[in-house]
């Protein structure tokens, strides 16, 4: 098999494992997030892992650390033979996967509204059904996190017209991100698309 | 009755590990980084195809709006 074939096959197998975890109820609803989700809409940024945003059974109790909440998931994967850790995540079929529990109302809404995508890996391998965050939530999350690379991602979505402005402005408004949005627009020297949209 | 506020996990430990991973990657050699980019491109080719299909569909839709006779 060619090297290319191995890589593509690894991708499908990785996502198959994640889908199996959902079917086995080891994780709840999930969606691909982070750089790989962004890649679904804009030109690539470098990443070595795939972020998987997962539902978290929350309740009125003390907050747990993210790594502690992942205990049952890692135990399940270890039983399946996946026990190699990297800082970027656990290695599943050659792909570092980082499970990230929902940690805010924005995350919870992003996960609830994620798109189902039928991803054709290869004509021989067939396709795999996965969920991917919608662009307005990727942008809103980048805006909330606010590191330089996140601001670049927001600008990239705007420049490539890869996000529905109306949907984005709605999410920004409802999740208290208006100040961050105005700061970003001002810093990047771009006219506020939400203001433009509201006046046209 | 007011719903109890949702208590979310604190994922700062996960994010810190990811940041350390990114710093490790930044210290790789140029050749290692090129190889990493090549592998990434191969892995993510299905997403690129999807993106291009959506873009083509959007452009076709916009074109038909501009010139409905075409």
mmCIF file with all atom_site columns, C-alpha atoms in Angstrom, chain A:
data_model
loop_
_atom_site.group_PDB
_atom_site.id
_atom_site.type_symbol
_atom_site.label_atom_id
_atom_site.label_alt_id
_atom_site.label_comp_id
_atom_site.label_asym_id
_atom_site.label_entity_id
_atom_site.label_seq_id
_atom_site.pdbx_PDB_ins_code
_atom_site.Cartn_x
_atom_site.Cartn_y
_atom_site.Cartn_z
_atom_site.occupancy
_atom_site.B_iso_or_equiv
_atom_site.pdbx_formal_charge
_atom_site.auth_seq_id
_atom_site.auth_comp_id
_atom_site.auth_asym_id
_atom_site.auth_atom_id
_atom_site.pdbx_PDB_model_num
ATOM 1   C CA . UNK A 1 1   ? 0.000   0.000  0.000  1.00 0.00 ? 1   UNK A CA 1
ATOM 2   C CA . UNK A 1 2   ? 1.201   3.495  -0.714 1.00 0.00 ? 2   UNK A CA 1
ATOM 3   C CA . UNK A 1 3   ? 2.089   5.943  2.008  1.00 0.00 ? 3   UNK A CA 1
ATOM 4   C CA . UNK A 1 4   ? -0.786  8.125  0.896  1.00 0.00 ? 4   UNK A CA 1
ATOM 5   C CA . UNK A 1 5   ? -3.166  5.199  1.199  1.00 0.00 ? 5   UNK A CA 1
ATOM 6   C CA . UNK A 1 6   ? -1.974  4.468  4.734  1.00 0.00 ? 6   UNK A CA 1
ATOM 7   C CA . UNK A 1 7   ? -2.550  8.053  5.832  1.00 0.00 ? 7   UNK A CA 1
ATOM 8   C CA . UNK A 1 8   ? -6.033  8.213  4.360  1.00 0.00 ? 8   UNK A CA 1
ATOM 9   C CA . UNK A 1 9   ? -6.975  4.858  5.773  1.00 0.00 ? 9   UNK A CA 1
ATOM 10  C CA . UNK A 1 10  ? -5.717  6.014  9.176  1.00 0.00 ? 10  UNK A CA 1
ATOM 11  C CA . UNK A 1 11  ? -8.016  9.003  9.024  1.00 0.00 ? 11  UNK A CA 1
ATOM 12  C CA . UNK A 1 12  ? -11.071 6.860  8.369  1.00 0.00 ? 12  UNK A CA 1
ATOM 13  C CA . UNK A 1 13  ? -10.087 4.375  11.051 1.00 0.00 ? 13  UNK A CA 1
ATOM 14  C CA . UNK A 1 14  ? -9.577  7.138  13.591 1.00 0.00 ? 14  UNK A CA 1
ATOM 15  C CA . UNK A 1 15  ? -13.024 8.555  12.932 1.00 0.00 ? 15  UNK A CA 1
ATOM 16  C CA . UNK A 1 16  ? -14.548 5.074  12.927 1.00 0.00 ? 16  UNK A CA 1
ATOM 17  C CA . UNK A 1 17  ? -13.169 4.563  16.454 1.00 0.00 ? 17  UNK A CA 1
ATOM 18  C CA . UNK A 1 18  ? -14.693 7.864  17.594 1.00 0.00 ? 18  UNK A CA 1
ATOM 19  C CA . UNK A 1 19  ? -18.054 6.904  16.057 1.00 0.00 ? 19  UNK A CA 1
ATOM 20  C CA . UNK A 1 20  ? -17.854 3.529  17.784 1.00 0.00 ? 20  UNK A CA 1
ATOM 21  C CA . UNK A 1 21  ? -17.253 5.329  21.098 1.00 0.00 ? 21  UNK A CA 1
ATOM 22  C CA . UNK A 1 22  ? -20.440 7.315  20.565 1.00 0.00 ? 22  UNK A CA 1
ATOM 23  C CA . UNK A 1 23  ? -22.380 4.168  19.636 1.00 0.00 ? 23  UNK A CA 1
ATOM 24  C CA . UNK A 1 24  ? -21.038 2.443  22.774 1.00 0.00 ? 24  UNK A CA 1
ATOM 25  C CA . UNK A 1 25  ? -22.118 5.506  24.818 1.00 0.00 ? 25  UNK A CA 1
ATOM 26  C CA . UNK A 1 26  ? -18.580 6.061  26.064 1.00 0.00 ? 26  UNK A CA 1
ATOM 27  C CA . UNK A 1 27  ? -18.965 9.611  24.841 1.00 0.00 ? 27  UNK A CA 1
ATOM 28  C CA . UNK A 1 28  ? -22.149 11.529 24.211 1.00 0.00 ? 28  UNK A CA 1
ATOM 29  C CA . UNK A 1 29  ? -22.721 13.682 21.163 1.00 0.00 ? 29  UNK A CA 1
ATOM 30  C CA . UNK A 1 30  ? -19.443 14.809 19.652 1.00 0.00 ? 30  UNK A CA 1
ATOM 31  C CA . UNK A 1 31  ? -18.188 17.118 16.931 1.00 0.00 ? 31  UNK A CA 1
ATOM 32  C CA . UNK A 1 32  ? -14.843 17.788 15.324 1.00 0.00 ? 32  UNK A CA 1
ATOM 33  C CA . UNK A 1 33  ? -13.559 21.158 16.530 1.00 0.00 ? 33  UNK A CA 1
ATOM 34  C CA . UNK A 1 34  ? -10.383 23.221 16.355 1.00 0.00 ? 34  UNK A CA 1
ATOM 35  C CA . UNK A 1 35  ? -8.066  23.426 13.366 1.00 0.00 ? 35  UNK A CA 1
ATOM 36  C CA . UNK A 1 36  ? -9.487  20.370 11.584 1.00 0.00 ? 36  UNK A CA 1
ATOM 37  C CA . UNK A 1 37  ? -13.019 21.778 11.804 1.00 0.00 ? 37  UNK A CA 1
ATOM 38  C CA . UNK A 1 38  ? -11.725 25.111 10.508 1.00 0.00 ? 38  UNK A CA 1
ATOM 39  C CA . UNK A 1 39  ? -10.057 23.277 7.635  1.00 0.00 ? 39  UNK A CA 1
ATOM 40  C CA . UNK A 1 40  ? -13.508 22.210 6.520  1.00 0.00 ? 40  UNK A CA 1
ATOM 41  C CA . UNK A 1 41  ? -14.181 25.862 5.631  1.00 0.00 ? 41  UNK A CA 1
ATOM 42  C CA . UNK A 1 42  ? -10.885 27.717 5.135  1.00 0.00 ? 42  UNK A CA 1
ATOM 43  C CA . UNK A 1 43  ? -7.314  27.132 3.998  1.00 0.00 ? 43  UNK A CA 1
ATOM 44  C CA . UNK A 1 44  ? -5.236  25.041 6.400  1.00 0.00 ? 44  UNK A CA 1
ATOM 45  C CA . UNK A 1 45  ? -3.411  25.983 9.525  1.00 0.00 ? 45  UNK A CA 1
ATOM 46  C CA . UNK A 1 46  ? -0.880  23.593 10.997 1.00 0.00 ? 46  UNK A CA 1
ATOM 47  C CA . UNK A 1 47  ? -2.096  21.001 13.438 1.00 0.00 ? 47  UNK A CA 1
ATOM 48  C CA . UNK A 1 48  ? -1.033  17.562 14.518 1.00 0.00 ? 48  UNK A CA 1
ATOM 49  C CA . UNK A 1 49  ? -4.149  16.593 16.340 1.00 0.00 ? 49  UNK A CA 1
ATOM 50  C CA . UNK A 1 50  ? -7.867  16.449 15.888 1.00 0.00 ? 50  UNK A CA 1
ATOM 51  C CA . UNK A 1 51  ? -9.936  18.094 18.616 1.00 0.00 ? 51  UNK A CA 1
ATOM 52  C CA . UNK A 1 52  ? -13.166 16.318 19.453 1.00 0.00 ? 52  UNK A CA 1
ATOM 53  C CA . UNK A 1 53  ? -15.632 18.393 21.441 1.00 0.00 ? 53  UNK A CA 1
ATOM 54  C CA . UNK A 1 54  ? -17.745 16.056 23.552 1.00 0.00 ? 54  UNK A CA 1
ATOM 55  C CA . UNK A 1 55  ? -20.898 16.428 25.577 1.00 0.00 ? 55  UNK A CA 1
ATOM 56  C CA . UNK A 1 56  ? -20.341 16.388 29.300 1.00 0.00 ? 56  UNK A CA 1
ATOM 57  C CA . UNK A 1 57  ? -22.848 15.202 31.849 1.00 0.00 ? 57  UNK A CA 1
ATOM 58  C CA . UNK A 1 58  ? -22.926 18.412 33.863 1.00 0.00 ? 58  UNK A CA 1
ATOM 59  C CA . UNK A 1 59  ? -24.713 19.004 37.103 1.00 0.00 ? 59  UNK A CA 1
ATOM 60  C CA . UNK A 1 60  ? -24.751 21.183 40.195 1.00 0.00 ? 60  UNK A CA 1
ATOM 61  C CA . UNK A 1 61  ? -21.503 20.001 41.730 1.00 0.00 ? 61  UNK A CA 1
ATOM 62  C CA . UNK A 1 62  ? -17.887 21.016 42.048 1.00 0.00 ? 62  UNK A CA 1
ATOM 63  C CA . UNK A 1 63  ? -16.099 21.555 38.724 1.00 0.00 ? 63  UNK A CA 1
ATOM 64  C CA . UNK A 1 64  ? -13.694 18.803 37.767 1.00 0.00 ? 64  UNK A CA 1
ATOM 65  C CA . UNK A 1 65  ? -10.452 19.174 35.873 1.00 0.00 ? 65  UNK A CA 1
ATOM 66  C CA . UNK A 1 66  ? -10.699 18.407 32.172 1.00 0.00 ? 66  UNK A CA 1
ATOM 67  C CA . UNK A 1 67  ? -8.263  15.498 32.360 1.00 0.00 ? 67  UNK A CA 1
ATOM 68  C CA . UNK A 1 68  ? -10.197 13.909 35.234 1.00 0.00 ? 68  UNK A CA 1
ATOM 69  C CA . UNK A 1 69  ? -13.420 13.988 33.222 1.00 0.00 ? 69  UNK A CA 1
ATOM 70  C CA . UNK A 1 70  ? -11.666 12.060 30.451 1.00 0.00 ? 70  UNK A CA 1
ATOM 71  C CA . UNK A 1 71  ? -10.881 9.092  32.743 1.00 0.00 ? 71  UNK A CA 1
ATOM 72  C CA . UNK A 1 72  ? -13.619 6.725  31.459 1.00 0.00 ? 72  UNK A CA 1
ATOM 73  C CA . UNK A 1 73  ? -12.777 7.554  27.841 1.00 0.00 ? 73  UNK A CA 1
ATOM 74  C CA . UNK A 1 74  ? -9.088  6.806  28.282 1.00 0.00 ? 74  UNK A CA 1
ATOM 75  C CA . UNK A 1 75  ? -9.907  3.590  30.124 1.00 0.00 ? 75  UNK A CA 1
ATOM 76  C CA . UNK A 1 76  ? -12.130 2.435  27.238 1.00 0.00 ? 76  UNK A CA 1
ATOM 77  C CA . UNK A 1 77  ? -9.477  3.285  24.671 1.00 0.00 ? 77  UNK A CA 1
ATOM 78  C CA . UNK A 1 78  ? -6.798  1.495  26.675 1.00 0.00 ? 78  UNK A CA 1
ATOM 79  C CA . UNK A 1 79  ? -8.917  -1.672 26.576 1.00 0.00 ? 79  UNK A CA 1
ATOM 80  C CA . UNK A 1 80  ? -9.049  -1.294 22.786 1.00 0.00 ? 80  UNK A CA 1
ATOM 81  C CA . UNK A 1 81  ? -5.268  -1.059 22.602 1.00 0.00 ? 81  UNK A CA 1
ATOM 82  C CA . UNK A 1 82  ? -4.912  2.719  22.354 1.00 0.00 ? 82  UNK A CA 1
ATOM 83  C CA . UNK A 1 83  ? -2.689  3.806  25.209 1.00 0.00 ? 83  UNK A CA 1
ATOM 84  C CA . UNK A 1 84  ? -0.003  5.947  23.605 1.00 0.00 ? 84  UNK A CA 1
ATOM 85  C CA . UNK A 1 85  ? -0.224  9.518  24.788 1.00 0.00 ? 85  UNK A CA 1
ATOM 86  C CA . UNK A 1 86  ? 1.200   12.621 23.278 1.00 0.00 ? 86  UNK A CA 1
ATOM 87  C CA . UNK A 1 87  ? 0.798   16.113 24.590 1.00 0.00 ? 87  UNK A CA 1
ATOM 88  C CA . UNK A 1 88  ? -1.607  16.738 21.722 1.00 0.00 ? 88  UNK A CA 1
ATOM 89  C CA . UNK A 1 89  ? -3.812  13.797 22.675 1.00 0.00 ? 89  UNK A CA 1
ATOM 90  C CA . UNK A 1 90  ? -4.158  10.038 22.607 1.00 0.00 ? 90  UNK A CA 1
ATOM 91  C CA . UNK A 1 91  ? -2.934  8.263  19.492 1.00 0.00 ? 91  UNK A CA 1
ATOM 92  C CA . UNK A 1 92  ? -5.788  6.525  17.629 1.00 0.00 ? 92  UNK A CA 1
ATOM 93  C CA . UNK A 1 93  ? -4.770  4.856  14.367 1.00 0.00 ? 93  UNK A CA 1
ATOM 94  C CA . UNK A 1 94  ? -1.850  7.209  13.923 1.00 0.00 ? 94  UNK A CA 1
ATOM 95  C CA . UNK A 1 95  ? -3.782  10.399 14.613 1.00 0.00 ? 95  UNK A CA 1
ATOM 96  C CA . UNK A 1 96  ? -3.515  12.275 17.914 1.00 0.00 ? 96  UNK A CA 1
ATOM 97  C CA . UNK A 1 97  ? -7.051  12.813 19.169 1.00 0.00 ? 97  UNK A CA 1
ATOM 98  C CA . UNK A 1 98  ? -7.772  15.308 21.919 1.00 0.00 ? 98  UNK A CA 1
ATOM 99  C CA . UNK A 1 99  ? -11.161 14.918 23.550 1.00 0.00 ? 99  UNK A CA 1
ATOM 100 C CA . UNK A 1 100 ? -12.327 18.233 24.985 1.00 0.00 ? 100 UNK A CA 1
ATOM 101 C CA . UNK A 1 101 ? -15.373 18.325 27.240 1.00 0.00 ? 101 UNK A CA 1
ATOM 102 C CA . UNK A 1 102 ? -17.904 21.080 26.678 1.00 0.00 ? 102 UNK A CA 1
ATOM 103 C CA . UNK A 1 103 ? -16.761 23.863 29.008 1.00 0.00 ? 103 UNK A CA 1
ATOM 104 C CA . UNK A 1 104 ? -19.136 26.757 28.345 1.00 0.00 ? 104 UNK A CA 1
ATOM 105 C CA . UNK A 1 105 ? -22.613 27.591 27.114 1.00 0.00 ? 105 UNK A CA 1
ATOM 106 C CA . UNK A 1 106 ? -21.028 28.536 23.777 1.00 0.00 ? 106 UNK A CA 1
ATOM 107 C CA . UNK A 1 107 ? -19.435 25.080 23.492 1.00 0.00 ? 107 UNK A CA 1
ATOM 108 C CA . UNK A 1 108 ? -22.734 23.405 24.398 1.00 0.00 ? 108 UNK A CA 1
ATOM 109 C CA . UNK A 1 109 ? -24.642 25.319 21.717 1.00 0.00 ? 109 UNK A CA 1
ATOM 110 C CA . UNK A 1 110 ? -21.887 24.748 19.149 1.00 0.00 ? 110 UNK A CA 1
ATOM 111 C CA . UNK A 1 111 ? -22.054 21.018 19.760 1.00 0.00 ? 111 UNK A CA 1
ATOM 112 C CA . UNK A 1 112 ? -25.856 20.940 19.640 1.00 0.00 ? 112 UNK A CA 1
ATOM 113 C CA . UNK A 1 113 ? -25.864 22.699 16.265 1.00 0.00 ? 113 UNK A CA 1
ATOM 114 C CA . UNK A 1 114 ? -22.894 20.914 14.655 1.00 0.00 ? 114 UNK A CA 1
ATOM 115 C CA . UNK A 1 115 ? -23.383 19.712 11.093 1.00 0.00 ? 115 UNK A CA 1
ATOM 116 C CA . UNK A 1 116 ? -23.468 16.069 10.056 1.00 0.00 ? 116 UNK A CA 1
ATOM 117 C CA . UNK A 1 117 ? -20.960 15.565 7.281  1.00 0.00 ? 117 UNK A CA 1
ATOM 118 C CA . UNK A 1 118 ? -20.514 12.544 5.059  1.00 0.00 ? 118 UNK A CA 1
ATOM 119 C CA . UNK A 1 119 ? -16.781 12.548 4.539  1.00 0.00 ? 119 UNK A CA 1
ATOM 120 C CA . UNK A 1 120 ? -15.657 10.552 1.533  1.00 0.00 ? 120 UNK A CA 1
ATOM 121 C CA . UNK A 1 121 ? -12.212 9.341  2.450  1.00 0.00 ? 121 UNK A CA 1
ATOM 122 C CA . UNK A 1 122 ? -11.337 7.441  -0.679 1.00 0.00 ? 122 UNK A CA 1
ATOM 123 C CA . UNK A 1 123 ? -13.355 5.725  -3.428 1.00 0.00 ? 123 UNK A CA 1
ATOM 124 C CA . UNK A 1 124 ? -12.056 2.372  -2.202 1.00 0.00 ? 124 UNK A CA 1
ATOM 125 C CA . UNK A 1 125 ? -12.506 3.070  1.491  1.00 0.00 ? 125 UNK A CA 1
ATOM 126 C CA . UNK A 1 126 ? -15.924 4.663  1.240  1.00 0.00 ? 126 UNK A CA 1
ATOM 127 C CA . UNK A 1 127 ? -17.067 7.416  3.519  1.00 0.00 ? 127 UNK A CA 1
ATOM 128 C CA . UNK A 1 128 ? -17.448 8.088  7.206  1.00 0.00 ? 128 UNK A CA 1
ATOM 129 C CA . UNK A 1 129 ? -20.158 10.150 8.822  1.00 0.00 ? 129 UNK A CA 1
ATOM 130 C CA . UNK A 1 130 ? -18.855 12.742 11.261 1.00 0.00 ? 130 UNK A CA 1
ATOM 131 C CA . UNK A 1 131 ? -20.082 15.882 12.954 1.00 0.00 ? 131 UNK A CA 1
ATOM 132 C CA . UNK A 1 132 ? -18.220 19.160 12.452 1.00 0.00 ? 132 UNK A CA 1
ATOM 133 C CA . UNK A 1 133 ? -18.742 22.490 14.202 1.00 0.00 ? 133 UNK A CA 1
ATOM 134 C CA . UNK A 1 134 ? -20.432 25.157 12.106 1.00 0.00 ? 134 UNK A CA 1
ATOM 135 C CA . UNK A 1 135 ? -18.267 28.100 10.991 1.00 0.00 ? 135 UNK A CA 1
ATOM 136 C CA . UNK A 1 136 ? -20.024 30.742 13.130 1.00 0.00 ? 136 UNK A CA 1
ATOM 137 C CA . UNK A 1 137 ? -19.200 28.718 16.251 1.00 0.00 ? 137 UNK A CA 1
ATOM 138 C CA . UNK A 1 138 ? -15.581 28.131 15.223 1.00 0.00 ? 138 UNK A CA 1
ATOM 139 C CA . UNK A 1 139 ? -15.205 31.890 14.760 1.00 0.00 ? 139 UNK A CA 1
ATOM 140 C CA . UNK A 1 140 ? -17.001 32.727 18.010 1.00 0.00 ? 140 UNK A CA 1
ATOM 141 C CA . UNK A 1 141 ? -14.831 30.251 19.918 1.00 0.00 ? 141 UNK A CA 1
ATOM 142 C CA . UNK A 1 142 ? -11.679 31.704 18.382 1.00 0.00 ? 142 UNK A CA 1
ATOM 143 C CA . UNK A 1 143 ? -12.904 35.149 19.378 1.00 0.00 ? 143 UNK A CA 1
ATOM 144 C CA . UNK A 1 144 ? -13.472 33.999 22.955 1.00 0.00 ? 144 UNK A CA 1
ATOM 145 C CA . UNK A 1 145 ? -10.067 32.305 23.277 1.00 0.00 ? 145 UNK A CA 1
ATOM 146 C CA . UNK A 1 146 ? -8.421  35.350 21.717 1.00 0.00 ? 146 UNK A CA 1
ATOM 147 C CA . UNK A 1 147 ? -4.812  34.248 21.206 1.00 0.00 ? 147 UNK A CA 1
ATOM 148 C CA . UNK A 1 148 ? -2.970  35.767 18.228 1.00 0.00 ? 148 UNK A CA 1
ATOM 149 C CA . UNK A 1 149 ? -3.490  32.587 16.189 1.00 0.00 ? 149 UNK A CA 1
ATOM 150 C CA . UNK A 1 150 ? -7.195  32.643 17.016 1.00 0.00 ? 150 UNK A CA 1
ATOM 151 C CA . UNK A 1 151 ? -7.515  36.230 15.831 1.00 0.00 ? 151 UNK A CA 1
ATOM 152 C CA . UNK A 1 152 ? -5.814  35.231 12.588 1.00 0.00 ? 152 UNK A CA 1
ATOM 153 C CA . UNK A 1 153 ? -8.325  32.421 12.188 1.00 0.00 ? 153 UNK A CA 1
ATOM 154 C CA . UNK A 1 154 ? -11.239 34.830 12.604 1.00 0.00 ? 154 UNK A CA 1
ATOM 155 C CA . UNK A 1 155 ? -9.778  37.165 9.989  1.00 0.00 ? 155 UNK A CA 1
ATOM 156 C CA . UNK A 1 156 ? -9.191  34.228 7.643  1.00 0.00 ? 156 UNK A CA 1
ATOM 157 C CA . UNK A 1 157 ? -12.855 33.195 7.881  1.00 0.00 ? 157 UNK A CA 1
ATOM 158 C CA . UNK A 1 158 ? -13.920 36.765 7.100  1.00 0.00 ? 158 UNK A CA 1
ATOM 159 C CA . UNK A 1 159 ? -11.507 37.215 4.202  1.00 0.00 ? 159 UNK A CA 1
ATOM 160 C CA . UNK A 1 160 ? -12.476 33.915 2.621  1.00 0.00 ? 160 UNK A CA 1
ATOM 161 C CA . UNK A 1 161 ? -16.187 34.671 3.169  1.00 0.00 ? 161 UNK A CA 1
ATOM 162 C CA . UNK A 1 162 ? -16.429 31.293 4.859  1.00 0.00 ? 162 UNK A CA 1
ATOM 163 C CA . UNK A 1 163 ? -18.873 32.303 7.581  1.00 0.00 ? 163 UNK A CA 1
ATOM 164 C CA . UNK A 1 164 ? -22.455 33.536 7.412  1.00 0.00 ? 164 UNK A CA 1
ATOM 165 C CA . UNK A 1 165 ? -22.203 37.038 8.910  1.00 0.00 ? 165 UNK A CA 1
ATOM 166 C CA . UNK A 1 166 ? -25.791 37.138 10.151 1.00 0.00 ? 166 UNK A CA 1
ATOM 167 C CA . UNK A 1 167 ? -25.416 33.831 11.986 1.00 0.00 ? 167 UNK A CA 1
ATOM 168 C CA . UNK A 1 168 ? -22.063 34.903 13.403 1.00 0.00 ? 168 UNK A CA 1
ATOM 169 C CA . UNK A 1 169 ? -23.362 38.242 14.684 1.00 0.00 ? 169 UNK A CA 1
ATOM 170 C CA . UNK A 1 170 ? -26.260 36.463 16.356 1.00 0.00 ? 170 UNK A CA 1
ATOM 171 C CA . UNK A 1 171 ? -23.890 34.099 18.209 1.00 0.00 ? 171 UNK A CA 1
ATOM 172 C CA . UNK A 1 172 ? -21.558 36.956 19.145 1.00 0.00 ? 172 UNK A CA 1
ATOM 173 C CA . UNK A 1 173 ? -24.435 38.980 20.559 1.00 0.00 ? 173 UNK A CA 1
ATOM 174 C CA . UNK A 1 174 ? -25.974 36.156 22.572 1.00 0.00 ? 174 UNK A CA 1
ATOM 175 C CA . UNK A 1 175 ? -22.706 34.976 24.099 1.00 0.00 ? 175 UNK A CA 1
ATOM 176 C CA . UNK A 1 176 ? -21.357 38.314 25.287 1.00 0.00 ? 176 UNK A CA 1
ATOM 177 C CA . UNK A 1 177 ? -18.583 38.561 22.713 1.00 0.00 ? 177 UNK A CA 1
ATOM 178 C CA . UNK A 1 178 ? -19.442 41.973 21.287 1.00 0.00 ? 178 UNK A CA 1
ATOM 179 C CA . UNK A 1 179 ? -16.543 43.766 22.999 1.00 0.00 ? 179 UNK A CA 1
ATOM 180 C CA . UNK A 1 180 ? -14.024 41.164 21.824 1.00 0.00 ? 180 UNK A CA 1
ATOM 181 C CA . UNK A 1 181 ? -15.485 41.420 18.337 1.00 0.00 ? 181 UNK A CA 1
ATOM 182 C CA . UNK A 1 182 ? -15.196 45.215 18.205 1.00 0.00 ? 182 UNK A CA 1
ATOM 183 C CA . UNK A 1 183 ? -11.636 45.047 19.552 1.00 0.00 ? 183 UNK A CA 1
ATOM 184 C CA . UNK A 1 184 ? -10.683 42.516 16.882 1.00 0.00 ? 184 UNK A CA 1
ATOM 185 C CA . UNK A 1 185 ? -12.280 44.509 14.066 1.00 0.00 ? 185 UNK A CA 1
ATOM 186 C CA . UNK A 1 186 ? -10.609 47.706 15.284 1.00 0.00 ? 186 UNK A CA 1
ATOM 187 C CA . UNK A 1 187 ? -7.212  46.037 15.697 1.00 0.00 ? 187 UNK A CA 1
ATOM 188 C CA . UNK A 1 188 ? -7.381  44.410 12.270 1.00 0.00 ? 188 UNK A CA 1
ATOM 189 C CA . UNK A 1 189 ? -8.576  47.599 10.599 1.00 0.00 ? 189 UNK A CA 1
ATOM 190 C CA . UNK A 1 190 ? -11.754 46.041 9.227  1.00 0.00 ? 190 UNK A CA 1
ATOM 191 C CA . UNK A 1 191 ? -15.200 47.568 9.265  1.00 0.00 ? 191 UNK A CA 1
ATOM 192 C CA . UNK A 1 192 ? -17.493 45.745 11.686 1.00 0.00 ? 192 UNK A CA 1
ATOM 193 C CA . UNK A 1 193 ? -19.469 43.349 9.440  1.00 0.00 ? 193 UNK A CA 1
ATOM 194 C CA . UNK A 1 194 ? -22.218 43.061 12.073 1.00 0.00 ? 194 UNK A CA 1
ATOM 195 C CA . UNK A 1 195 ? -22.779 46.801 12.072 1.00 0.00 ? 195 UNK A CA 1
ATOM 196 C CA . UNK A 1 196 ? -22.731 46.883 8.262  1.00 0.00 ? 196 UNK A CA 1
ATOM 197 C CA . UNK A 1 197 ? -25.209 43.998 8.123  1.00 0.00 ? 197 UNK A CA 1
ATOM 198 C CA . UNK A 1 198 ? -27.552 45.685 10.603 1.00 0.00 ? 198 UNK A CA 1
ATOM 199 C CA . UNK A 1 199 ? -27.651 48.893 8.581  1.00 0.00 ? 199 UNK A CA 1
ATOM 200 C CA . UNK A 1 200 ? -28.223 47.386 5.137  1.00 0.00 ? 200 UNK A CA 1
#
